[in-house]
Short mmCIF file of C-alpha atoms and ligand atoms in Angstrom, two decimals:
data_model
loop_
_atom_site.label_atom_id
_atom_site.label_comp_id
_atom_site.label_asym_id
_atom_site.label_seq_id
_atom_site.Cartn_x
_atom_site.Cartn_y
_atom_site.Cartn_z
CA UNK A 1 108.00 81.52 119.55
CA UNK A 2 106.81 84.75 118.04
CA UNK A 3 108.31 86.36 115.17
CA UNK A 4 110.90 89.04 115.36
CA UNK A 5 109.78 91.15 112.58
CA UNK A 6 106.60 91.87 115.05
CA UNK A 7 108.16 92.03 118.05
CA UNK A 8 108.66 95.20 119.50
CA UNK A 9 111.88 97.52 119.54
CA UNK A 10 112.92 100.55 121.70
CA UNK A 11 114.51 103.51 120.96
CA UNK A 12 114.89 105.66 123.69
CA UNK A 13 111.78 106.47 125.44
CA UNK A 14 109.68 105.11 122.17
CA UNK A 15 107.97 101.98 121.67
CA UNK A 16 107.81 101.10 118.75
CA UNK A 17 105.15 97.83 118.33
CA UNK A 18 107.06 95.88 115.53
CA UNK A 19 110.28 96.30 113.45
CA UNK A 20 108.67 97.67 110.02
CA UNK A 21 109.65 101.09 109.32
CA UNK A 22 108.04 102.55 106.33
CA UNK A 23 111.34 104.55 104.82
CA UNK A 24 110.67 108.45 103.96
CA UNK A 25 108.61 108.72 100.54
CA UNK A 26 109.33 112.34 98.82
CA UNK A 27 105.66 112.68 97.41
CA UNK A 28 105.91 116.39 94.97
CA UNK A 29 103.19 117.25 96.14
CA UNK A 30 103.57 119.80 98.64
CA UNK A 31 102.45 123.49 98.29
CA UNK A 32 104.51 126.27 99.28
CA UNK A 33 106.30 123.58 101.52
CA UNK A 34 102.79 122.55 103.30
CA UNK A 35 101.73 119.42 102.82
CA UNK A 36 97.81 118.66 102.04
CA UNK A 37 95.22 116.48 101.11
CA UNK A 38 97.76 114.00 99.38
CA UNK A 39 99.53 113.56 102.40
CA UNK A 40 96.48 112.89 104.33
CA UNK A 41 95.88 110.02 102.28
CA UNK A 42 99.47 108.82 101.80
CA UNK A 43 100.52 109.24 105.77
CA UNK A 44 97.13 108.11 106.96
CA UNK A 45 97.28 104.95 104.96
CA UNK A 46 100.60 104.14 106.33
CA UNK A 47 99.79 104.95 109.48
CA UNK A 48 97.18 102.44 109.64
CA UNK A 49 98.85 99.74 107.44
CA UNK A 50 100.44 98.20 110.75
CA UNK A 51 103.97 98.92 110.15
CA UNK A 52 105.50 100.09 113.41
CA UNK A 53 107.18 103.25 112.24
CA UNK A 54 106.34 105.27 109.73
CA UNK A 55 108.60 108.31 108.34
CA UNK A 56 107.72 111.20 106.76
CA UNK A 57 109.54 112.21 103.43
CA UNK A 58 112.36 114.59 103.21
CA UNK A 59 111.53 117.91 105.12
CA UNK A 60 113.22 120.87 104.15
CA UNK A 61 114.71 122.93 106.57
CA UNK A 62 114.78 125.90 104.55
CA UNK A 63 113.49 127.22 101.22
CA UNK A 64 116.83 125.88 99.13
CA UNK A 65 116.81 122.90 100.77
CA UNK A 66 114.07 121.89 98.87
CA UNK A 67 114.90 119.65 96.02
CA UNK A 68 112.02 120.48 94.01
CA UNK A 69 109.62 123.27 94.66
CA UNK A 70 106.87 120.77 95.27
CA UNK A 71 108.48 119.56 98.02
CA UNK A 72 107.38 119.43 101.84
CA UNK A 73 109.10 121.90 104.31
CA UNK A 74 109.26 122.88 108.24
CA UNK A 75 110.44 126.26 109.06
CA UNK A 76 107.24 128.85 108.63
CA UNK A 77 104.32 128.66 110.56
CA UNK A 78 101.98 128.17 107.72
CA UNK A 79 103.71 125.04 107.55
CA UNK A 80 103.74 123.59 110.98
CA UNK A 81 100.09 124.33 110.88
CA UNK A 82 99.60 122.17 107.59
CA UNK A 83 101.01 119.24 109.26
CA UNK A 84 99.09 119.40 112.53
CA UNK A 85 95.93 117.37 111.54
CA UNK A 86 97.24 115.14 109.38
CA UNK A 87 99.45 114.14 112.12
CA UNK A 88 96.38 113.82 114.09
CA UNK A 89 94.76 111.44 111.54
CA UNK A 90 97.75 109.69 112.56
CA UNK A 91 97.47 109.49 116.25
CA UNK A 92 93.70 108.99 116.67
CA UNK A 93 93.56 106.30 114.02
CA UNK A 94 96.91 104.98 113.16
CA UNK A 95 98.73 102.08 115.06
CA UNK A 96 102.42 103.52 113.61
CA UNK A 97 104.62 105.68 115.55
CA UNK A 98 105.72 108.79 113.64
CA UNK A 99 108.59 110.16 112.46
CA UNK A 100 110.18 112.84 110.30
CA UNK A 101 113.38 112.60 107.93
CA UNK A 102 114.82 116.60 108.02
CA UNK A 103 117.10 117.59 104.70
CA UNK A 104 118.71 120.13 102.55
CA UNK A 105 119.00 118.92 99.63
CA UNK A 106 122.56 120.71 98.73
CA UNK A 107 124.18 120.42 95.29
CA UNK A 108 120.91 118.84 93.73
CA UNK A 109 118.12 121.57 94.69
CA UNK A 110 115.99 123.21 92.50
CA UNK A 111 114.82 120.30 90.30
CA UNK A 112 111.36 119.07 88.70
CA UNK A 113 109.14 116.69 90.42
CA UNK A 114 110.29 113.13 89.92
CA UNK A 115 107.09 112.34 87.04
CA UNK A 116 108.72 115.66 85.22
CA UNK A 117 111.96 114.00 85.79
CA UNK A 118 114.05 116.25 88.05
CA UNK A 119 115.21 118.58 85.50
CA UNK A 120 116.47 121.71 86.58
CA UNK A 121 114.86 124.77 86.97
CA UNK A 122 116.37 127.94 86.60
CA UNK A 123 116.66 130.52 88.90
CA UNK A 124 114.94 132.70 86.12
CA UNK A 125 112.25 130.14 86.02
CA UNK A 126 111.26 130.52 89.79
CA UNK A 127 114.55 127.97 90.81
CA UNK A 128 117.40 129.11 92.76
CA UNK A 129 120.72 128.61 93.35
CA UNK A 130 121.53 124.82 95.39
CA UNK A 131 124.32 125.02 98.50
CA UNK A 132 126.96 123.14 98.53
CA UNK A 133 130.69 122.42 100.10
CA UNK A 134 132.56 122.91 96.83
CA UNK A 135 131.93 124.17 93.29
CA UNK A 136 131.37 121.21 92.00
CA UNK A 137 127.78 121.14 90.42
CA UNK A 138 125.88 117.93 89.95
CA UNK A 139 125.66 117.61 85.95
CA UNK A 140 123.49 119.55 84.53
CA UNK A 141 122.56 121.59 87.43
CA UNK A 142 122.88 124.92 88.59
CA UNK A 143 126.14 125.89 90.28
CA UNK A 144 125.74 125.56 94.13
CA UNK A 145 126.98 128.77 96.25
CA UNK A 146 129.49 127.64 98.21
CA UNK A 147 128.81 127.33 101.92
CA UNK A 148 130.80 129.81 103.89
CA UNK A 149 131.54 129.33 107.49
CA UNK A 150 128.40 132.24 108.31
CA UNK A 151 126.19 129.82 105.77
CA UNK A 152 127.07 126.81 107.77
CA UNK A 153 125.86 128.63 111.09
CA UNK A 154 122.65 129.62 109.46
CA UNK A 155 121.93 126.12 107.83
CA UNK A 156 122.48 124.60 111.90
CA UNK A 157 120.16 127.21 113.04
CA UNK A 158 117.89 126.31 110.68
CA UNK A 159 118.29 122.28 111.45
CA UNK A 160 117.65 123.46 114.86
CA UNK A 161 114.47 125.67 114.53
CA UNK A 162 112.66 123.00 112.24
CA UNK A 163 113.30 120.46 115.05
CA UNK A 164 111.86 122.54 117.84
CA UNK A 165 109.15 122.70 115.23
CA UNK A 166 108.94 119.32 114.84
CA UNK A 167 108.93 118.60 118.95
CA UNK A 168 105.90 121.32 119.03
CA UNK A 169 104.09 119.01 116.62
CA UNK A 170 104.15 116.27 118.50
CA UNK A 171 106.69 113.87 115.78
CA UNK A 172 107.84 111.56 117.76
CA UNK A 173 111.45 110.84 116.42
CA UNK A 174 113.57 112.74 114.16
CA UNK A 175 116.27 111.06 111.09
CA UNK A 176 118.69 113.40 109.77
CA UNK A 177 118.85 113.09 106.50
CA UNK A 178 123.05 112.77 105.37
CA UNK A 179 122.30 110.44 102.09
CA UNK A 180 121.82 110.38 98.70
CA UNK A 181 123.47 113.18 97.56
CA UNK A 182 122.00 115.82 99.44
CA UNK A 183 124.29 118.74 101.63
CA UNK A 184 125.26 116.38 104.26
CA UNK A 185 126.49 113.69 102.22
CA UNK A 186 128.26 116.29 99.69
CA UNK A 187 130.54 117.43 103.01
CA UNK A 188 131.08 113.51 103.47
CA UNK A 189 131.90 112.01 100.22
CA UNK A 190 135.57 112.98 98.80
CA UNK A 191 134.12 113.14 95.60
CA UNK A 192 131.56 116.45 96.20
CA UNK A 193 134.01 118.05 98.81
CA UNK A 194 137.15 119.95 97.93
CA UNK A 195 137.16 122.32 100.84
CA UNK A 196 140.77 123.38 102.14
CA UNK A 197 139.60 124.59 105.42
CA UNK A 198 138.54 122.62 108.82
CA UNK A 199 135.49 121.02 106.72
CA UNK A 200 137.53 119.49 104.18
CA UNK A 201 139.74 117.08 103.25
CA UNK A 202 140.80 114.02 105.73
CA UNK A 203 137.82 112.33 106.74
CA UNK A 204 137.50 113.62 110.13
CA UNK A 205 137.32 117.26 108.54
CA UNK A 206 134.47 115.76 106.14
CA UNK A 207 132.46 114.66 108.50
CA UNK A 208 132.98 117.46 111.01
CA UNK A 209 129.97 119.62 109.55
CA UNK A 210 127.60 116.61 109.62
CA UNK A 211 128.37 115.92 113.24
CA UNK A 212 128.29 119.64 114.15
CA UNK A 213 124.24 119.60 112.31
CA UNK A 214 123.48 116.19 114.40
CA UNK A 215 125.01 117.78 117.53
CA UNK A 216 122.79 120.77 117.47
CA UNK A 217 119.34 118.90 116.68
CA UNK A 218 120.45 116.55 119.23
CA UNK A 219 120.66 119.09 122.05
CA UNK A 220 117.41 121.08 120.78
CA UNK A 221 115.42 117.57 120.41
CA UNK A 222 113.93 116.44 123.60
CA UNK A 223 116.31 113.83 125.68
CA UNK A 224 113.87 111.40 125.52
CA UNK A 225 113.13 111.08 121.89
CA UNK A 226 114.89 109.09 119.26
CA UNK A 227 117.36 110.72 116.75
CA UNK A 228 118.44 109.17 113.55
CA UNK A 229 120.65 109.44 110.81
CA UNK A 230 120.02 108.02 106.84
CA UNK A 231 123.46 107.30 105.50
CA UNK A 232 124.76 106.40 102.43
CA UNK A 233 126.98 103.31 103.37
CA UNK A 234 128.90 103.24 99.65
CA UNK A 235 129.16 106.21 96.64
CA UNK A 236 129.46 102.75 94.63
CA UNK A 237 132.52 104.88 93.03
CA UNK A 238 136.29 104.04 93.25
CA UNK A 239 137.58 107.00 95.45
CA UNK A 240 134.17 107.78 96.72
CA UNK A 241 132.56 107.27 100.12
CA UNK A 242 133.46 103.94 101.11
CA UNK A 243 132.14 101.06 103.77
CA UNK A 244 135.30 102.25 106.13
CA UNK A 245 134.09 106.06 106.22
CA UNK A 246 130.79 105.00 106.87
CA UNK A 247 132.06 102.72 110.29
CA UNK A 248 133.89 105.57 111.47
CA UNK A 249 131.09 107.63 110.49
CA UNK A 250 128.18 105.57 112.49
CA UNK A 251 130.48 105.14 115.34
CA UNK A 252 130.62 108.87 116.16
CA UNK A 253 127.46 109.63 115.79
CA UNK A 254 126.40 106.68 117.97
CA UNK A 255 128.96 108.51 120.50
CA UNK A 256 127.12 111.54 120.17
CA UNK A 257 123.86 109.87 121.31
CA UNK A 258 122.59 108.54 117.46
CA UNK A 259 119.65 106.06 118.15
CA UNK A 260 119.84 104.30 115.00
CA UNK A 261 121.47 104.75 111.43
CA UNK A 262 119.27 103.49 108.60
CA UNK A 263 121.70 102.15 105.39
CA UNK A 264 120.95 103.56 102.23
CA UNK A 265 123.80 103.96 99.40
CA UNK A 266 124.69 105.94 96.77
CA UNK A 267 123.13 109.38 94.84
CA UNK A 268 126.61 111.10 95.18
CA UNK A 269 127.22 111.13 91.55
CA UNK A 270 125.59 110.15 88.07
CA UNK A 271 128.66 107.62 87.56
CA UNK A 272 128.00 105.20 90.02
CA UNK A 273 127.28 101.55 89.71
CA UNK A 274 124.98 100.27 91.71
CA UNK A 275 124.29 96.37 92.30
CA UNK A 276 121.02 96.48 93.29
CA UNK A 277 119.41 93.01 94.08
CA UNK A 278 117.28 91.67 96.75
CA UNK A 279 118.10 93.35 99.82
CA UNK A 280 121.39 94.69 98.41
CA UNK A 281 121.98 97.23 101.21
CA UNK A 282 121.10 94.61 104.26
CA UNK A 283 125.50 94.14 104.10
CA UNK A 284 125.53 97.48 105.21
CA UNK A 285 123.67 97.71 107.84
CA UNK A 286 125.23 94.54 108.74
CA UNK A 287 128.58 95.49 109.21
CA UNK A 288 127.60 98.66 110.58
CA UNK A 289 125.37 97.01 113.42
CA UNK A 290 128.54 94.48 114.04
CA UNK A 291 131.76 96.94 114.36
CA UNK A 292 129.55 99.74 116.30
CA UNK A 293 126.64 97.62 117.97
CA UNK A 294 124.52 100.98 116.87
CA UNK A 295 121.24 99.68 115.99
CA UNK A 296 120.51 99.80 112.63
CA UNK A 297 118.13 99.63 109.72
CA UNK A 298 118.31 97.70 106.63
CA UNK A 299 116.36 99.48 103.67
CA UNK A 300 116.14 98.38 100.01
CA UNK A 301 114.78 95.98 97.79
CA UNK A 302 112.88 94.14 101.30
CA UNK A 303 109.65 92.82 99.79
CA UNK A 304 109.12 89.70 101.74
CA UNK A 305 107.68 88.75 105.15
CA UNK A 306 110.37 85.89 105.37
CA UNK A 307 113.82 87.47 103.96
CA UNK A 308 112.41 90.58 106.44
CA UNK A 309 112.47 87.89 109.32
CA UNK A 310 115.75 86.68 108.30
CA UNK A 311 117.23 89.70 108.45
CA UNK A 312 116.46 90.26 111.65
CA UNK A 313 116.69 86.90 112.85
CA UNK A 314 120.18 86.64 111.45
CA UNK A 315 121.47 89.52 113.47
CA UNK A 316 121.65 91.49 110.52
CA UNK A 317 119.60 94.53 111.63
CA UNK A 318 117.57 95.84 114.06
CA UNK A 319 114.34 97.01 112.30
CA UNK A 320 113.74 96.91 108.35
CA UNK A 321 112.67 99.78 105.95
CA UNK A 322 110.32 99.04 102.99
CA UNK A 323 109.63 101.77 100.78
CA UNK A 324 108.09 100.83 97.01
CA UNK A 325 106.70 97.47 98.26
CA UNK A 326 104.48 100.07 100.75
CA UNK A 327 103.35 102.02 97.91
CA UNK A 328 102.34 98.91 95.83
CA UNK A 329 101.21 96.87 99.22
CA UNK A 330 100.18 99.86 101.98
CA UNK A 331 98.61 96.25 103.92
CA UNK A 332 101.71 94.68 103.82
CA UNK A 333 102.04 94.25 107.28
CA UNK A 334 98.84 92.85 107.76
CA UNK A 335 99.90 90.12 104.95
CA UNK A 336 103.49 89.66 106.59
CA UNK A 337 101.87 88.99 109.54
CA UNK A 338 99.19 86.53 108.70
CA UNK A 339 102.18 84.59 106.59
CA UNK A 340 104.44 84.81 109.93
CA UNK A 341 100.89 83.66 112.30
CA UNK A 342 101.32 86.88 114.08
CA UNK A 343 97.93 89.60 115.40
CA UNK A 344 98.37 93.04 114.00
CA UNK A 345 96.94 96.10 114.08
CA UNK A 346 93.88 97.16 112.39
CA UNK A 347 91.40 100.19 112.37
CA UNK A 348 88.42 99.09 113.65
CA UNK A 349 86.69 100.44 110.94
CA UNK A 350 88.24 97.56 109.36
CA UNK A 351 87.91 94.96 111.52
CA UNK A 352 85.51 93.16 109.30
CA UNK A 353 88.36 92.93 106.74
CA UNK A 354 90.41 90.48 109.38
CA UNK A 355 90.97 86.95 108.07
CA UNK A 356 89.00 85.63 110.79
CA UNK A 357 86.41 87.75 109.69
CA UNK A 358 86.43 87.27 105.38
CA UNK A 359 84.37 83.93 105.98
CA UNK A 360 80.83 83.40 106.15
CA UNK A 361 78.35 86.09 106.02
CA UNK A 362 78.95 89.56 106.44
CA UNK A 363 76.75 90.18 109.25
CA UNK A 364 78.40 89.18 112.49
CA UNK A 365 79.24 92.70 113.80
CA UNK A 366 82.90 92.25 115.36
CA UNK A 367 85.65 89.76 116.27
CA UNK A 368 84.54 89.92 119.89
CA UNK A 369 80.99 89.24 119.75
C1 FMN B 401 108.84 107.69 95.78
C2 FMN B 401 110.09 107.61 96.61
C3 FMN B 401 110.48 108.70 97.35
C4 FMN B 401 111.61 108.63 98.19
N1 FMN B 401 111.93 109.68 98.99
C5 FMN B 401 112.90 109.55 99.92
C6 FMN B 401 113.12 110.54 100.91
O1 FMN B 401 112.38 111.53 101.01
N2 FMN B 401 114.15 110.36 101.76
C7 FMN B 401 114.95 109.25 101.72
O2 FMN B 401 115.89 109.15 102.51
N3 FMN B 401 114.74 108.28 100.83
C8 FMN B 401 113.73 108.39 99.95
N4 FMN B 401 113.47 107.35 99.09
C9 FMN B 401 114.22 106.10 99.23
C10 FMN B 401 113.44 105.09 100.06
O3 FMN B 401 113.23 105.56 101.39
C11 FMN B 401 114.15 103.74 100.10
O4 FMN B 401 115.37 103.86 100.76
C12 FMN B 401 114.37 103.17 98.70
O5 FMN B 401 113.23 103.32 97.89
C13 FMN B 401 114.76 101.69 98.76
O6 FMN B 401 113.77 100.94 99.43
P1 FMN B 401 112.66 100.07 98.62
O7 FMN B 401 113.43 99.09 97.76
O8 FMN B 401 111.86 99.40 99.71
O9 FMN B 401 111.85 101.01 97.80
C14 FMN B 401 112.38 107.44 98.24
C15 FMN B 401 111.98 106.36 97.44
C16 FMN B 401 110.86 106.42 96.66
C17 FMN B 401 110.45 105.20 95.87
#
């Protein structure tokens, strides 16, 4: 019997050909929001490493979105153009499917580039000023401007126009990005929303403005394509976000026509204590899979062909997300699959490089001859 981790999954009207996702990678190295030769290289290598999905990193729906000036965006033309032929690469040589994570970053915009280590910049200093629920800035950031009910409209609007952009491009699933910290997640989590109106306190008024964003992309997003949301399951703080919120939380967006939530956890504050460890999040997506039968992802610390399998295997989730393991190992799928005695897929330009191919001399010309 073959393997699960390269069998194939649907989602929706997509087929994807095995369960490896390769989880959204912010790169910094965007221009102006357009992303460039870096991304050639980064997405193209992905796309032809075999995995079955790959994502692209955050996207910014609007200018403050951003979390770092260097970061990629999708709502200018200029932009949209940028992406076009490296999503092209994609198609005419990659074996992944492709899809886009959306974002605003909220209370933690306006930051350095990871390597420069995310400190803030001023708005004197060419920064500006982060959005955000409540006045509650991340430490030693600037104070967000506080979302007012006309802000909220214009931040759906512009949710909405980056996915028709996306649609016109030819991505072929969306993820909403509500994790880690970022504007969705700050109207989730008790601890980043104070809010005394309809989009604050109980948790149905918390998560009212992330359903409201996820409602509107799913109506302007083509019936037939999937939609997905990143979550963090936990704040890993004592009166934060908890597993509970995030059951209710998956099970109305899989009412509202959610194709998949992908696990991820914490980035809500600097005080939280995370237990990371091999595949620390797969409980997550566990339970969520189990009380709301929404399929889900399981992302972190996955770095093995076999505990990959398991996961799946076991029930545990649907399709798995690798992230640094793909940076370090862009062929692990090829590896994963020879370990797992599974085919997978290969530029031809490569096809010399298969194992049935290493052996002997160099100058048989292909597999098939
Ligand atoms: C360089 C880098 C950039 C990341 N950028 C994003 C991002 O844009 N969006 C997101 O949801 N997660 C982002 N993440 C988190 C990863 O998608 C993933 O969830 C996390 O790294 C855990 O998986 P791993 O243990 O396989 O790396 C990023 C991680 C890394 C290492």
């Amino acid at each position: 019997m073959g393997s699960m981790l390269f069998s194939p999954y649907r989602l929706r009207g997509l087929e994807l050909p095995n369960r490896i996702m390769v989880g959204p990678m912010g790169q910094y190295s965007a221009r102006d929001g357009c992303l460039g030769a870096w991304h050639l290289m980064h997405l193209g290598s992905m796309a032809i490493s075999g995995a079955g999905l790959v994502v692209i990193e955050a996207t910014a729906v609007n200018p403050e979105g951003r979390l770092s000036p260097r970061d990629p965006g999708l709502w200018n033309d200029e932009q949209e153009a940028a992406l076009a032929p490296i999503l092209a690469f994609c198609r005419e040589f990659g074996g992944a499917r492709i899809g886009m994570q959306i974002t605003h970053s909220g209370r933690k915009g306006s930051v350095s580039v990871a390597w420069e280590h995310q400190r803030v910049i001023p708005v004197e200093q060419g920064g500006w000023v982060p959005r955000a629920p409540s006045p509650i800035p991340y430490p030693r950031r600037t104070p967000p401007l506080v979302l007012d009910e006309d802000g909220m409209d214009g931040l759906v609007r512009d949710f909405v126009a980056t996915t028709r952009r996306a649609d016109r491009l030819g991505i072929e699933l969306l993820e909403i990005h509500s994790a880690h910290g970022y504007l969705l997640h700050n109207f989730l989590s008790p601890l980043t929303n104070q809010r005394g109106d309809a989009y604050g306190g109980s948790r149905e008024n918390r998560m009212r403005f992330p359903l409201a964003v996820f409602d509107a992309v799913r109506s302007a997003w083509p019936a037939h394509k999937p939609l997905g949301v990143r979550i963090s399951a936990v704040d890993w703080v004592d009166g934060g976000w908890s597993l509970d919120d995030s059951l209710a939380y998956a099970a109305a967006l899989k009412a509202r026509g959610c194709d998949y939530v992908t696990a991820s956890s914490g980035g809500a504050v600097p005080e939280q204590k995370i237990a990371a460890a091999p595949g620390y999040q797969v409980p997550f997506a566990e339970a969520i899979r189990r009380a709301t039968g929404i399929c889900t992802v399981a992302v972190g610390l996955i770095t093995e062909p076999r505990q990959a399998e398991d996961i799946l295997a076991g029930g545990r989730a649907d399709l798995v997300g690798l992230a640094r393991r793909m940076l370090y190992d862009p062929r692990w799928p090829w590896h994963a699959a020879v370990e797992l005695g599974e085919e997978f897929f290969y530029p031809k330009q490569y096809e010399r490089a298969h194992p049935s191919m290493q052996s002997g001399d160099f100058l048989r010309p292909s597999r098939a001859a």
